[in-house]
């Protein structure tokens, strides 16, 4: 089994509704994101998935989250832009982009680092 991973980051603001603590106030993060796919197979030139294709899908996805207040985005109007919800949203969007790029891959995991020592990993719905 091969696991191919690329990373990207975005800078944005958020606040957590109904949270009692510092995170209920508007604040910013540099969110680091890692996207991984898994494959048992390699293509004829020895690649599971071209890094370039995965980077394109991830970068185009996180570009839409960069330099905004995440709470203002439609996908977070009814749910908190927590690291957990950001990870699942990125999971769905990157998988959709891969399919649009003609690649038959589903993301295996998305890691979202809110800081260098705190992150969430989402593996898709079980
Ligand atoms: Zn935060």
mmCIF file of N, CA and C and ligand atoms in Angstrom:
data_model
loop_
_atom_site.group_PDB
_atom_site.id
_atom_site.type_symbol
_atom_site.label_atom_id
_atom_site.label_comp_id
_atom_site.label_asym_id
_atom_site.label_seq_id
_atom_site.Cartn_x
_atom_site.Cartn_y
_atom_site.Cartn_z
ATOM 1 N N UNK A 1 0.860 -1.207 0.000
ATOM 2 C CA UNK A 1 0.000 0.000 0.000
ATOM 3 C C UNK A 1 0.883 1.240 0.000
ATOM 4 N N UNK A 2 0.555 2.146 -0.858
ATOM 5 C CA UNK A 2 1.271 3.419 -0.925
ATOM 6 C C UNK A 2 0.355 4.515 -0.375
ATOM 7 N N UNK A 3 0.961 5.459 0.286
ATOM 8 C CA UNK A 3 0.211 6.630 0.741
ATOM 9 C C UNK A 3 0.936 7.859 0.223
ATOM 10 N N UNK A 4 0.219 8.666 -0.535
ATOM 11 C CA UNK A 4 0.790 9.868 -1.156
ATOM 12 C C UNK A 4 0.206 11.074 -0.433
ATOM 13 N N UNK A 5 1.073 11.963 0.027
ATOM 14 C CA UNK A 5 0.618 13.108 0.833
ATOM 15 C C UNK A 5 1.215 14.406 0.311
ATOM 16 N N UNK A 6 0.393 15.433 0.257
ATOM 17 C CA UNK A 6 0.875 16.783 -0.052
ATOM 18 C C UNK A 6 0.345 17.727 1.027
ATOM 19 N N UNK A 7 1.003 18.875 1.167
ATOM 20 C CA UNK A 7 0.541 19.837 2.160
ATOM 21 C C UNK A 7 0.364 21.213 1.531
ATOM 22 N N UNK A 8 -0.434 22.010 2.182
ATOM 23 C CA UNK A 8 -0.670 23.399 1.772
ATOM 24 C C UNK A 8 -1.112 24.143 3.029
ATOM 25 N N UNK A 9 -1.171 25.432 2.951
ATOM 26 C CA UNK A 9 -1.667 26.184 4.108
ATOM 27 C C UNK A 9 -2.539 27.339 3.650
ATOM 28 N N UNK A 10 -3.323 27.860 4.587
ATOM 29 C CA UNK A 10 -4.084 29.080 4.334
ATOM 30 C C UNK A 10 -4.173 29.850 5.647
ATOM 31 N N UNK A 11 -4.381 31.141 5.515
ATOM 32 C CA UNK A 11 -4.489 32.020 6.681
ATOM 33 C C UNK A 11 -5.911 32.560 6.726
ATOM 34 N N UNK A 12 -6.583 32.325 7.824
ATOM 35 C CA UNK A 12 -7.934 32.860 7.914
ATOM 36 C C UNK A 12 -8.355 33.011 9.370
ATOM 37 N N UNK A 13 -9.485 33.692 9.502
ATOM 38 C CA UNK A 13 -10.036 33.964 10.832
ATOM 39 C C UNK A 13 -11.243 33.071 11.081
ATOM 40 N N UNK A 14 -11.534 32.865 12.334
ATOM 41 C CA UNK A 14 -12.773 32.185 12.699
ATOM 42 C C UNK A 14 -13.084 32.475 14.164
ATOM 43 N N UNK A 15 -14.254 32.084 14.561
ATOM 44 C CA UNK A 15 -14.625 32.065 15.968
ATOM 45 C C UNK A 15 -15.606 30.913 16.140
ATOM 46 N N UNK A 16 -15.685 30.407 17.337
ATOM 47 C CA UNK A 16 -16.559 29.261 17.597
ATOM 48 C C UNK A 16 -17.805 29.722 18.333
ATOM 49 N N UNK A 17 -18.949 29.492 17.697
ATOM 50 C CA UNK A 17 -20.222 29.857 18.301
ATOM 51 C C UNK A 17 -20.536 28.883 19.445
ATOM 52 N N UNK A 18 -21.145 29.394 20.464
ATOM 53 C CA UNK A 18 -21.567 28.595 21.620
ATOM 54 C C UNK A 18 -20.401 27.923 22.345
ATOM 55 N N UNK A 19 -19.206 28.461 22.129
ATOM 56 C CA UNK A 19 -18.035 27.961 22.835
ATOM 57 C C UNK A 19 -17.753 28.950 23.952
ATOM 58 N N UNK A 20 -17.404 28.454 25.122
ATOM 59 C CA UNK A 20 -17.139 29.356 26.224
ATOM 60 C C UNK A 20 -15.653 29.319 26.548
ATOM 61 N N UNK A 21 -14.958 30.312 26.041
ATOM 62 C CA UNK A 21 -13.512 30.389 26.220
ATOM 63 C C UNK A 21 -12.946 31.341 25.183
ATOM 64 N N UNK A 22 -11.639 31.359 25.076
ATOM 65 C CA UNK A 22 -10.987 32.326 24.194
ATOM 66 C C UNK A 22 -11.403 32.166 22.732
ATOM 67 N N UNK A 23 -11.737 30.959 22.308
ATOM 68 C CA UNK A 23 -12.037 30.716 20.891
ATOM 69 C C UNK A 23 -13.406 31.229 20.455
ATOM 70 N N UNK A 24 -14.185 31.774 21.410
ATOM 71 C CA UNK A 24 -15.453 32.379 20.994
ATOM 72 C C UNK A 24 -15.215 33.758 20.380
ATOM 73 N N UNK A 25 -14.018 34.316 20.582
ATOM 74 C CA UNK A 25 -13.676 35.613 19.995
ATOM 75 C C UNK A 25 -12.986 35.421 18.646
ATOM 76 N N UNK A 26 -13.214 36.366 17.749
ATOM 77 C CA UNK A 26 -12.599 36.313 16.423
ATOM 78 C C UNK A 26 -11.068 36.285 16.559
ATOM 79 N N UNK A 27 -10.456 35.335 15.886
ATOM 80 C CA UNK A 27 -8.993 35.227 15.910
ATOM 81 C C UNK A 27 -8.541 34.489 14.654
ATOM 82 N N UNK A 28 -7.253 34.519 14.397
ATOM 83 C CA UNK A 28 -6.750 33.929 13.157
ATOM 84 C C UNK A 28 -5.796 32.781 13.393
ATOM 85 N N UNK A 29 -5.628 31.977 12.347
ATOM 86 C CA UNK A 29 -4.662 30.876 12.355
ATOM 87 C C UNK A 29 -3.988 30.796 10.998
ATOM 88 N N UNK A 30 -2.778 30.270 10.988
ATOM 89 C CA UNK A 30 -2.223 29.712 9.755
ATOM 90 C C UNK A 30 -2.551 28.233 9.792
ATOM 91 N N UNK A 31 -3.529 27.815 8.991
ATOM 92 C CA UNK A 31 -3.977 26.431 8.972
ATOM 93 C C UNK A 31 -3.077 25.649 8.013
ATOM 94 N N UNK A 32 -2.463 24.631 8.530
ATOM 95 C CA UNK A 32 -1.651 23.746 7.691
ATOM 96 C C UNK A 32 -2.514 22.521 7.393
ATOM 97 N N UNK A 33 -2.533 22.114 6.140
ATOM 98 C CA UNK A 33 -3.389 20.998 5.728
ATOM 99 C C UNK A 33 -2.558 19.944 5.015
ATOM 100 N N UNK A 34 -2.788 18.690 5.354
ATOM 101 C CA UNK A 34 -2.158 17.581 4.635
ATOM 102 C C UNK A 34 -3.253 16.706 4.055
ATOM 103 N N UNK A 35 -3.122 16.412 2.773
ATOM 104 C CA UNK A 35 -4.089 15.537 2.090
ATOM 105 C C UNK A 35 -3.364 14.271 1.656
ATOM 106 N N UNK A 36 -3.961 13.111 1.972
ATOM 107 C CA UNK A 36 -3.347 11.826 1.616
ATOM 108 C C UNK A 36 -4.315 10.969 0.819
ATOM 109 N N UNK A 37 -3.782 10.263 -0.152
ATOM 110 C CA UNK A 37 -4.537 9.208 -0.835
ATOM 111 C C UNK A 37 -3.733 7.916 -0.699
ATOM 112 N N UNK A 38 -4.434 6.795 -0.767
ATOM 113 C CA UNK A 38 -3.780 5.491 -0.697
ATOM 114 C C UNK A 38 -4.077 4.706 -1.965
ATOM 115 N N UNK A 39 -3.115 3.910 -2.363
ATOM 116 C CA UNK A 39 -3.305 3.070 -3.544
ATOM 117 C C UNK A 39 -2.420 1.834 -3.444
ATOM 118 N N UNK A 40 -2.962 0.729 -3.896
ATOM 119 C CA UNK A 40 -2.164 -0.497 -3.997
ATOM 120 C C UNK A 40 -1.425 -0.574 -5.318
ATOM 121 N N UNK A 41 -1.876 0.239 -6.274
ATOM 122 C CA UNK A 41 -1.359 0.115 -7.640
ATOM 123 C C UNK A 41 -0.489 1.307 -8.004
ATOM 124 N N UNK A 42 0.453 1.047 -8.886
ATOM 125 C CA UNK A 42 1.242 2.114 -9.498
ATOM 126 C C UNK A 42 0.931 2.131 -10.990
ATOM 127 N N UNK A 43 1.058 3.294 -11.593
ATOM 128 C CA UNK A 43 0.840 3.348 -13.042
ATOM 129 C C UNK A 43 2.104 2.872 -13.779
ATOM 130 N N UNK A 44 2.080 2.982 -15.091
ATOM 131 C CA UNK A 44 3.163 2.404 -15.894
ATOM 132 C C UNK A 44 4.505 3.094 -15.669
ATOM 133 N N UNK A 45 4.481 4.315 -15.097
ATOM 134 C CA UNK A 45 5.761 4.978 -14.812
ATOM 135 C C UNK A 45 6.092 4.978 -13.313
ATOM 136 N N UNK A 46 5.344 4.171 -12.547
ATOM 137 C CA UNK A 46 5.705 3.967 -11.146
ATOM 138 C C UNK A 46 5.131 4.964 -10.164
ATOM 139 N N UNK A 47 4.036 5.632 -10.523
ATOM 140 C CA UNK A 47 3.405 6.588 -9.611
ATOM 141 C C UNK A 47 2.053 6.058 -9.144
ATOM 142 N N UNK A 48 1.763 6.237 -7.853
ATOM 143 C CA UNK A 48 0.422 5.935 -7.350
ATOM 144 C C UNK A 48 -0.519 7.062 -7.778
ATOM 145 N N UNK A 49 -0.101 8.276 -7.534
ATOM 146 C CA UNK A 49 -0.834 9.474 -7.966
ATOM 147 C C UNK A 49 0.204 10.580 -8.081
ATOM 148 N N UNK A 50 0.157 11.297 -9.173
ATOM 149 C CA UNK A 50 1.101 12.389 -9.408
ATOM 150 C C UNK A 50 0.928 13.460 -8.311
ATOM 151 N N UNK A 51 2.013 13.792 -7.594
ATOM 152 C CA UNK A 51 1.949 14.860 -6.582
ATOM 153 C C UNK A 51 1.315 16.133 -7.158
ATOM 154 N N UNK A 52 1.655 16.428 -8.405
ATOM 155 C CA UNK A 52 1.170 17.655 -9.052
ATOM 156 C C UNK A 52 -0.356 17.704 -9.082
ATOM 157 N N UNK A 53 -0.972 16.575 -9.367
ATOM 158 C CA UNK A 53 -2.442 16.527 -9.447
ATOM 159 C C UNK A 53 -3.068 16.715 -8.070
ATOM 160 N N UNK A 54 -2.482 16.070 -7.069
ATOM 161 C CA UNK A 54 -3.020 16.184 -5.716
ATOM 162 C C UNK A 54 -2.797 17.597 -5.163
ATOM 163 N N UNK A 55 -1.624 18.162 -5.449
ATOM 164 C CA UNK A 55 -1.341 19.541 -5.007
ATOM 165 C C UNK A 55 -2.318 20.524 -5.639
ATOM 166 N N UNK A 56 -2.600 20.329 -6.925
ATOM 167 C CA UNK A 56 -3.538 21.219 -7.625
ATOM 168 C C UNK A 56 -4.902 21.172 -6.938
ATOM 169 N N UNK A 57 -5.396 19.973 -6.673
ATOM 170 C CA UNK A 57 -6.717 19.824 -6.048
ATOM 171 C C UNK A 57 -6.730 20.444 -4.654
ATOM 172 N N UNK A 58 -5.669 20.230 -3.884
ATOM 173 C CA UNK A 58 -5.624 20.767 -2.521
ATOM 174 C C UNK A 58 -5.463 22.287 -2.543
ATOM 175 N N UNK A 59 -4.563 22.781 -3.361
ATOM 176 C CA UNK A 59 -4.322 24.237 -3.389
ATOM 177 C C UNK A 59 -5.536 25.011 -3.870
ATOM 178 N N UNK A 60 -6.229 24.491 -4.878
ATOM 179 C CA UNK A 60 -7.434 25.180 -5.355
ATOM 180 C C UNK A 60 -8.516 25.177 -4.278
ATOM 181 N N UNK A 61 -8.562 24.127 -3.493
ATOM 182 C CA UNK A 61 -9.554 24.054 -2.413
ATOM 183 C C UNK A 61 -9.225 25.049 -1.303
ATOM 184 N N UNK A 62 -7.981 25.055 -0.832
ATOM 185 C CA UNK A 62 -7.656 25.935 0.301
ATOM 186 C C UNK A 62 -7.600 27.406 -0.115
ATOM 187 N N UNK A 63 -7.402 27.678 -1.413
ATOM 188 C CA UNK A 63 -7.401 29.077 -1.877
ATOM 189 C C UNK A 63 -8.734 29.753 -1.560
ATOM 190 N N UNK A 64 -9.807 28.964 -1.561
ATOM 191 C CA UNK A 64 -11.134 29.529 -1.280
ATOM 192 C C UNK A 64 -11.333 29.823 0.207
ATOM 193 N N UNK A 65 -10.413 29.319 1.035
ATOM 194 C CA UNK A 65 -10.523 29.533 2.486
ATOM 195 C C UNK A 65 -9.522 30.577 2.984
ATOM 196 N N UNK A 66 -8.704 31.090 2.068
ATOM 197 C CA UNK A 66 -7.603 31.966 2.448
ATOM 198 C C UNK A 66 -8.068 33.415 2.612
ATOM 199 N N UNK A 67 -7.598 34.061 3.671
ATOM 200 C CA UNK A 67 -7.868 35.483 3.924
ATOM 201 C C UNK A 67 -9.363 35.812 3.926
ATOM 202 N N UNK A 68 -10.113 34.969 4.610
ATOM 203 C CA UNK A 68 -11.538 35.231 4.821
ATOM 204 C C UNK A 68 -11.830 34.959 6.296
ATOM 205 N N UNK A 69 -13.026 35.356 6.710
ATOM 206 C CA UNK A 69 -13.529 34.883 8.000
ATOM 207 C C UNK A 69 -14.350 33.638 7.675
ATOM 208 N N UNK A 70 -13.900 32.502 8.137
ATOM 209 C CA UNK A 70 -14.539 31.232 7.759
ATOM 210 C C UNK A 70 -16.019 31.203 8.135
ATOM 211 N N UNK A 71 -16.385 31.877 9.211
ATOM 212 C CA UNK A 71 -17.791 31.898 9.633
ATOM 213 C C UNK A 71 -18.694 32.542 8.582
ATOM 214 N N UNK A 72 -18.132 33.369 7.698
ATOM 215 C CA UNK A 72 -18.933 34.051 6.679
ATOM 216 C C UNK A 72 -19.213 33.158 5.468
ATOM 217 N N UNK A 73 -18.537 32.030 5.358
ATOM 218 C CA UNK A 73 -18.725 31.153 4.197
ATOM 219 C C UNK A 73 -20.012 30.338 4.352
ATOM 220 N N UNK A 74 -20.706 30.081 3.226
ATOM 221 C CA UNK A 74 -21.981 29.336 3.314
ATOM 222 C C UNK A 74 -21.839 27.980 4.008
ATOM 223 N N UNK A 75 -20.723 27.289 3.781
ATOM 224 C CA UNK A 75 -20.574 25.947 4.381
ATOM 225 C C UNK A 75 -20.454 25.985 5.901
ATOM 226 N N UNK A 76 -20.152 27.193 6.437
ATOM 227 C CA UNK A 76 -20.029 27.297 7.892
ATOM 228 C C UNK A 76 -21.079 28.248 8.482
ATOM 229 N N UNK A 77 -22.162 28.448 7.744
ATOM 230 C CA UNK A 77 -23.197 29.341 8.272
ATOM 231 C C UNK A 77 -24.007 28.646 9.365
ATOM 232 N N UNK A 78 -24.121 27.310 9.281
ATOM 233 C CA UNK A 78 -24.909 26.573 10.279
ATOM 234 C C UNK A 78 -24.079 25.676 11.173
ATOM 235 N N UNK A 79 -22.821 25.472 10.806
ATOM 236 C CA UNK A 79 -21.928 24.668 11.640
ATOM 237 C C UNK A 79 -20.682 25.492 11.938
ATOM 238 N N UNK A 80 -20.049 25.199 13.059
ATOM 239 C CA UNK A 80 -18.852 25.939 13.433
ATOM 240 C C UNK A 80 -17.688 25.609 12.506
ATOM 241 N N UNK A 81 -16.871 26.604 12.163
ATOM 242 C CA UNK A 81 -15.645 26.310 11.427
ATOM 243 C C UNK A 81 -14.557 25.807 12.377
ATOM 244 N N UNK A 82 -14.853 24.695 13.008
ATOM 245 C CA UNK A 82 -13.874 24.026 13.877
ATOM 246 C C UNK A 82 -12.867 23.305 12.980
ATOM 247 N N UNK A 83 -11.758 22.915 13.529
ATOM 248 C CA UNK A 83 -10.786 22.150 12.737
ATOM 249 C C UNK A 83 -11.430 20.880 12.183
ATOM 250 N N UNK A 84 -12.318 20.267 12.986
ATOM 251 C CA UNK A 84 -12.996 19.050 12.547
ATOM 252 C C UNK A 84 -13.853 19.315 11.303
ATOM 253 N N UNK A 85 -14.683 20.365 11.375
ATOM 254 C CA UNK A 85 -15.565 20.667 10.238
ATOM 255 C C UNK A 85 -14.790 21.191 9.030
ATOM 256 N N UNK A 86 -13.692 21.888 9.272
ATOM 257 C CA UNK A 86 -12.844 22.338 8.163
ATOM 258 C C UNK A 86 -12.242 21.111 7.466
ATOM 259 N N UNK A 87 -11.790 20.139 8.251
ATOM 260 C CA UNK A 87 -11.188 18.934 7.666
ATOM 261 C C UNK A 87 -12.191 18.166 6.813
ATOM 262 N N UNK A 88 -13.413 18.000 7.304
ATOM 263 C CA UNK A 88 -14.390 17.232 6.510
ATOM 264 C C UNK A 88 -14.804 18.004 5.264
ATOM 265 N N UNK A 89 -14.899 19.333 5.363
ATOM 266 C CA UNK A 89 -15.236 20.133 4.171
ATOM 267 C C UNK A 89 -14.127 20.016 3.123
ATOM 268 N N UNK A 90 -12.878 20.098 3.557
ATOM 269 C CA UNK A 90 -11.752 19.974 2.619
ATOM 270 C C UNK A 90 -11.719 18.571 2.020
ATOM 271 N N UNK A 91 -12.003 17.568 2.823
ATOM 272 C CA UNK A 91 -12.046 16.180 2.345
ATOM 273 C C UNK A 91 -13.002 16.059 1.148
ATOM 274 N N UNK A 92 -14.211 16.567 1.309
ATOM 275 C CA UNK A 92 -15.216 16.453 0.239
ATOM 276 C C UNK A 92 -14.797 17.247 -0.994
ATOM 277 N N UNK A 93 -14.275 18.449 -0.772
ATOM 278 C CA UNK A 93 -13.930 19.320 -1.910
ATOM 279 C C UNK A 93 -12.740 18.790 -2.693
ATOM 280 N N UNK A 94 -11.731 18.282 -1.997
ATOM 281 C CA UNK A 94 -10.540 17.776 -2.711
ATOM 282 C C UNK A 94 -10.905 16.510 -3.485
ATOM 283 N N UNK A 95 -11.715 15.646 -2.877
ATOM 284 C CA UNK A 95 -12.151 14.441 -3.600
ATOM 285 C C UNK A 95 -12.921 14.829 -4.860
ATOM 286 N N UNK A 96 -13.817 15.812 -4.739
ATOM 287 C CA UNK A 96 -14.595 16.271 -5.899
ATOM 288 C C UNK A 96 -13.679 16.819 -6.991
ATOM 289 N N UNK A 97 -12.669 17.587 -6.585
ATOM 290 C CA UNK A 97 -11.737 18.154 -7.573
ATOM 291 C C UNK A 97 -10.929 17.061 -8.265
ATOM 292 N N UNK A 98 -10.511 16.057 -7.513
ATOM 293 C CA UNK A 98 -9.770 14.948 -8.144
ATOM 294 C C UNK A 98 -10.642 14.291 -9.202
ATOM 295 N N UNK A 99 -11.920 14.085 -8.889
ATOM 296 C CA UNK A 99 -12.832 13.468 -9.854
ATOM 297 C C UNK A 99 -12.999 14.374 -11.070
ATOM 298 N N UNK A 100 -13.074 15.683 -10.835
ATOM 299 C CA UNK A 100 -13.189 16.637 -11.950
ATOM 300 C C UNK A 100 -11.921 16.639 -12.807
ATOM 301 N N UNK A 101 -10.781 16.303 -12.177
ATOM 302 C CA UNK A 101 -9.519 16.218 -12.912
ATOM 303 C C UNK A 101 -9.372 14.849 -13.602
ATOM 304 N N UNK A 102 -10.448 14.041 -13.531
ATOM 305 C CA UNK A 102 -10.439 12.748 -14.209
ATOM 306 C C UNK A 102 -9.698 11.664 -13.458
ATOM 307 N N UNK A 103 -9.503 11.867 -12.163
ATOM 308 C CA UNK A 103 -8.741 10.903 -11.354
ATOM 309 C C UNK A 103 -9.691 10.141 -10.439
ATOM 310 N N UNK A 104 -9.624 8.837 -10.495
ATOM 311 C CA UNK A 104 -10.536 7.997 -9.729
ATOM 312 C C UNK A 104 -9.945 7.687 -8.353
ATOM 313 N N UNK A 105 -9.780 8.723 -7.545
ATOM 314 C CA UNK A 105 -9.249 8.574 -6.190
ATOM 315 C C UNK A 105 -10.194 9.248 -5.213
ATOM 316 N N UNK A 106 -10.293 8.661 -4.033
ATOM 317 C CA UNK A 106 -10.970 9.306 -2.914
ATOM 318 C C UNK A 106 -9.888 9.625 -1.900
ATOM 319 N N UNK A 107 -9.996 10.769 -1.292
ATOM 320 C CA UNK A 107 -9.022 11.127 -0.267
ATOM 321 C C UNK A 107 -9.093 10.098 0.865
ATOM 322 N N UNK A 108 -7.944 9.709 1.366
ATOM 323 C CA UNK A 108 -7.887 8.785 2.504
ATOM 324 C C UNK A 108 -7.996 9.568 3.814
ATOM 325 N N UNK A 109 -7.224 10.658 3.917
ATOM 326 C CA UNK A 109 -7.292 11.461 5.145
ATOM 327 C C UNK A 109 -6.932 12.906 4.854
ATOM 328 N N UNK A 110 -7.513 13.769 5.668
ATOM 329 C CA UNK A 110 -7.156 15.191 5.675
ATOM 330 C C UNK A 110 -6.746 15.535 7.102
ATOM 331 N N UNK A 111 -5.557 16.081 7.236
ATOM 332 C CA UNK A 111 -5.116 16.601 8.536
ATOM 333 C C UNK A 111 -5.191 18.120 8.480
ATOM 334 N N UNK A 112 -5.767 18.712 9.506
ATOM 335 C CA UNK A 112 -5.824 20.162 9.626
ATOM 336 C C UNK A 112 -5.139 20.552 10.926
ATOM 337 N N UNK A 113 -4.047 21.285 10.802
ATOM 338 C CA UNK A 113 -3.293 21.777 11.962
ATOM 339 C C UNK A 113 -3.749 23.187 12.270
ATOM 340 N N UNK A 114 -4.327 23.353 13.446
ATOM 341 C CA UNK A 114 -4.712 24.690 13.889
ATOM 342 C C UNK A 114 -3.481 25.417 14.423
ATOM 343 N N UNK A 115 -2.536 24.637 14.925
ATOM 344 C CA UNK A 115 -1.240 25.150 15.361
ATOM 345 C C UNK A 115 -0.273 23.985 15.201
ATOM 346 N N UNK A 116 1.033 24.226 15.343
ATOM 347 C CA UNK A 116 1.976 23.122 15.139
ATOM 348 C C UNK A 116 1.781 21.956 16.111
ATOM 349 N N UNK A 117 1.128 22.211 17.250
ATOM 350 C CA UNK A 117 0.975 21.128 18.225
ATOM 351 C C UNK A 117 -0.477 20.731 18.472
ATOM 352 N N UNK A 118 -1.369 21.092 17.550
ATOM 353 C CA UNK A 118 -2.775 20.681 17.689
ATOM 354 C C UNK A 118 -3.392 20.493 16.311
ATOM 355 N N UNK A 119 -3.883 19.290 16.035
ATOM 356 C CA UNK A 119 -4.471 19.021 14.723
ATOM 357 C C UNK A 119 -5.544 17.951 14.813
ATOM 358 N N UNK A 120 -6.332 17.902 13.731
ATOM 359 C CA UNK A 120 -7.412 16.931 13.585
ATOM 360 C C UNK A 120 -7.146 16.132 12.314
ATOM 361 N N UNK A 121 -7.437 14.850 12.349
ATOM 362 C CA UNK A 121 -7.367 14.034 11.138
ATOM 363 C C UNK A 121 -8.759 13.500 10.843
ATOM 364 N N UNK A 122 -9.205 13.698 9.594
ATOM 365 C CA UNK A 122 -10.515 13.189 9.166
ATOM 366 C C UNK A 122 -10.314 12.109 8.117
ATOM 367 N N UNK A 123 -10.967 10.961 8.320
ATOM 368 C CA UNK A 123 -10.795 9.819 7.418
ATOM 369 C C UNK A 123 -12.040 9.542 6.571
ATOM 370 N N UNK A 124 -12.974 10.460 6.563
ATOM 371 C CA UNK A 124 -14.209 10.196 5.807
ATOM 372 C C UNK A 124 -15.241 9.553 6.723
ATOM 373 N N UNK A 125 -16.479 9.526 6.215
ATOM 374 C CA UNK A 125 -17.564 8.950 7.006
ATOM 375 C C UNK A 125 -17.406 7.438 7.070
ATOM 376 N N UNK A 126 -17.552 6.879 8.265
ATOM 377 C CA UNK A 126 -17.378 5.425 8.436
ATOM 378 C C UNK A 126 -18.706 4.707 8.188
HETATM 379 ZN ZN1 LIG B 1 -9.172 29.041 16.427
#
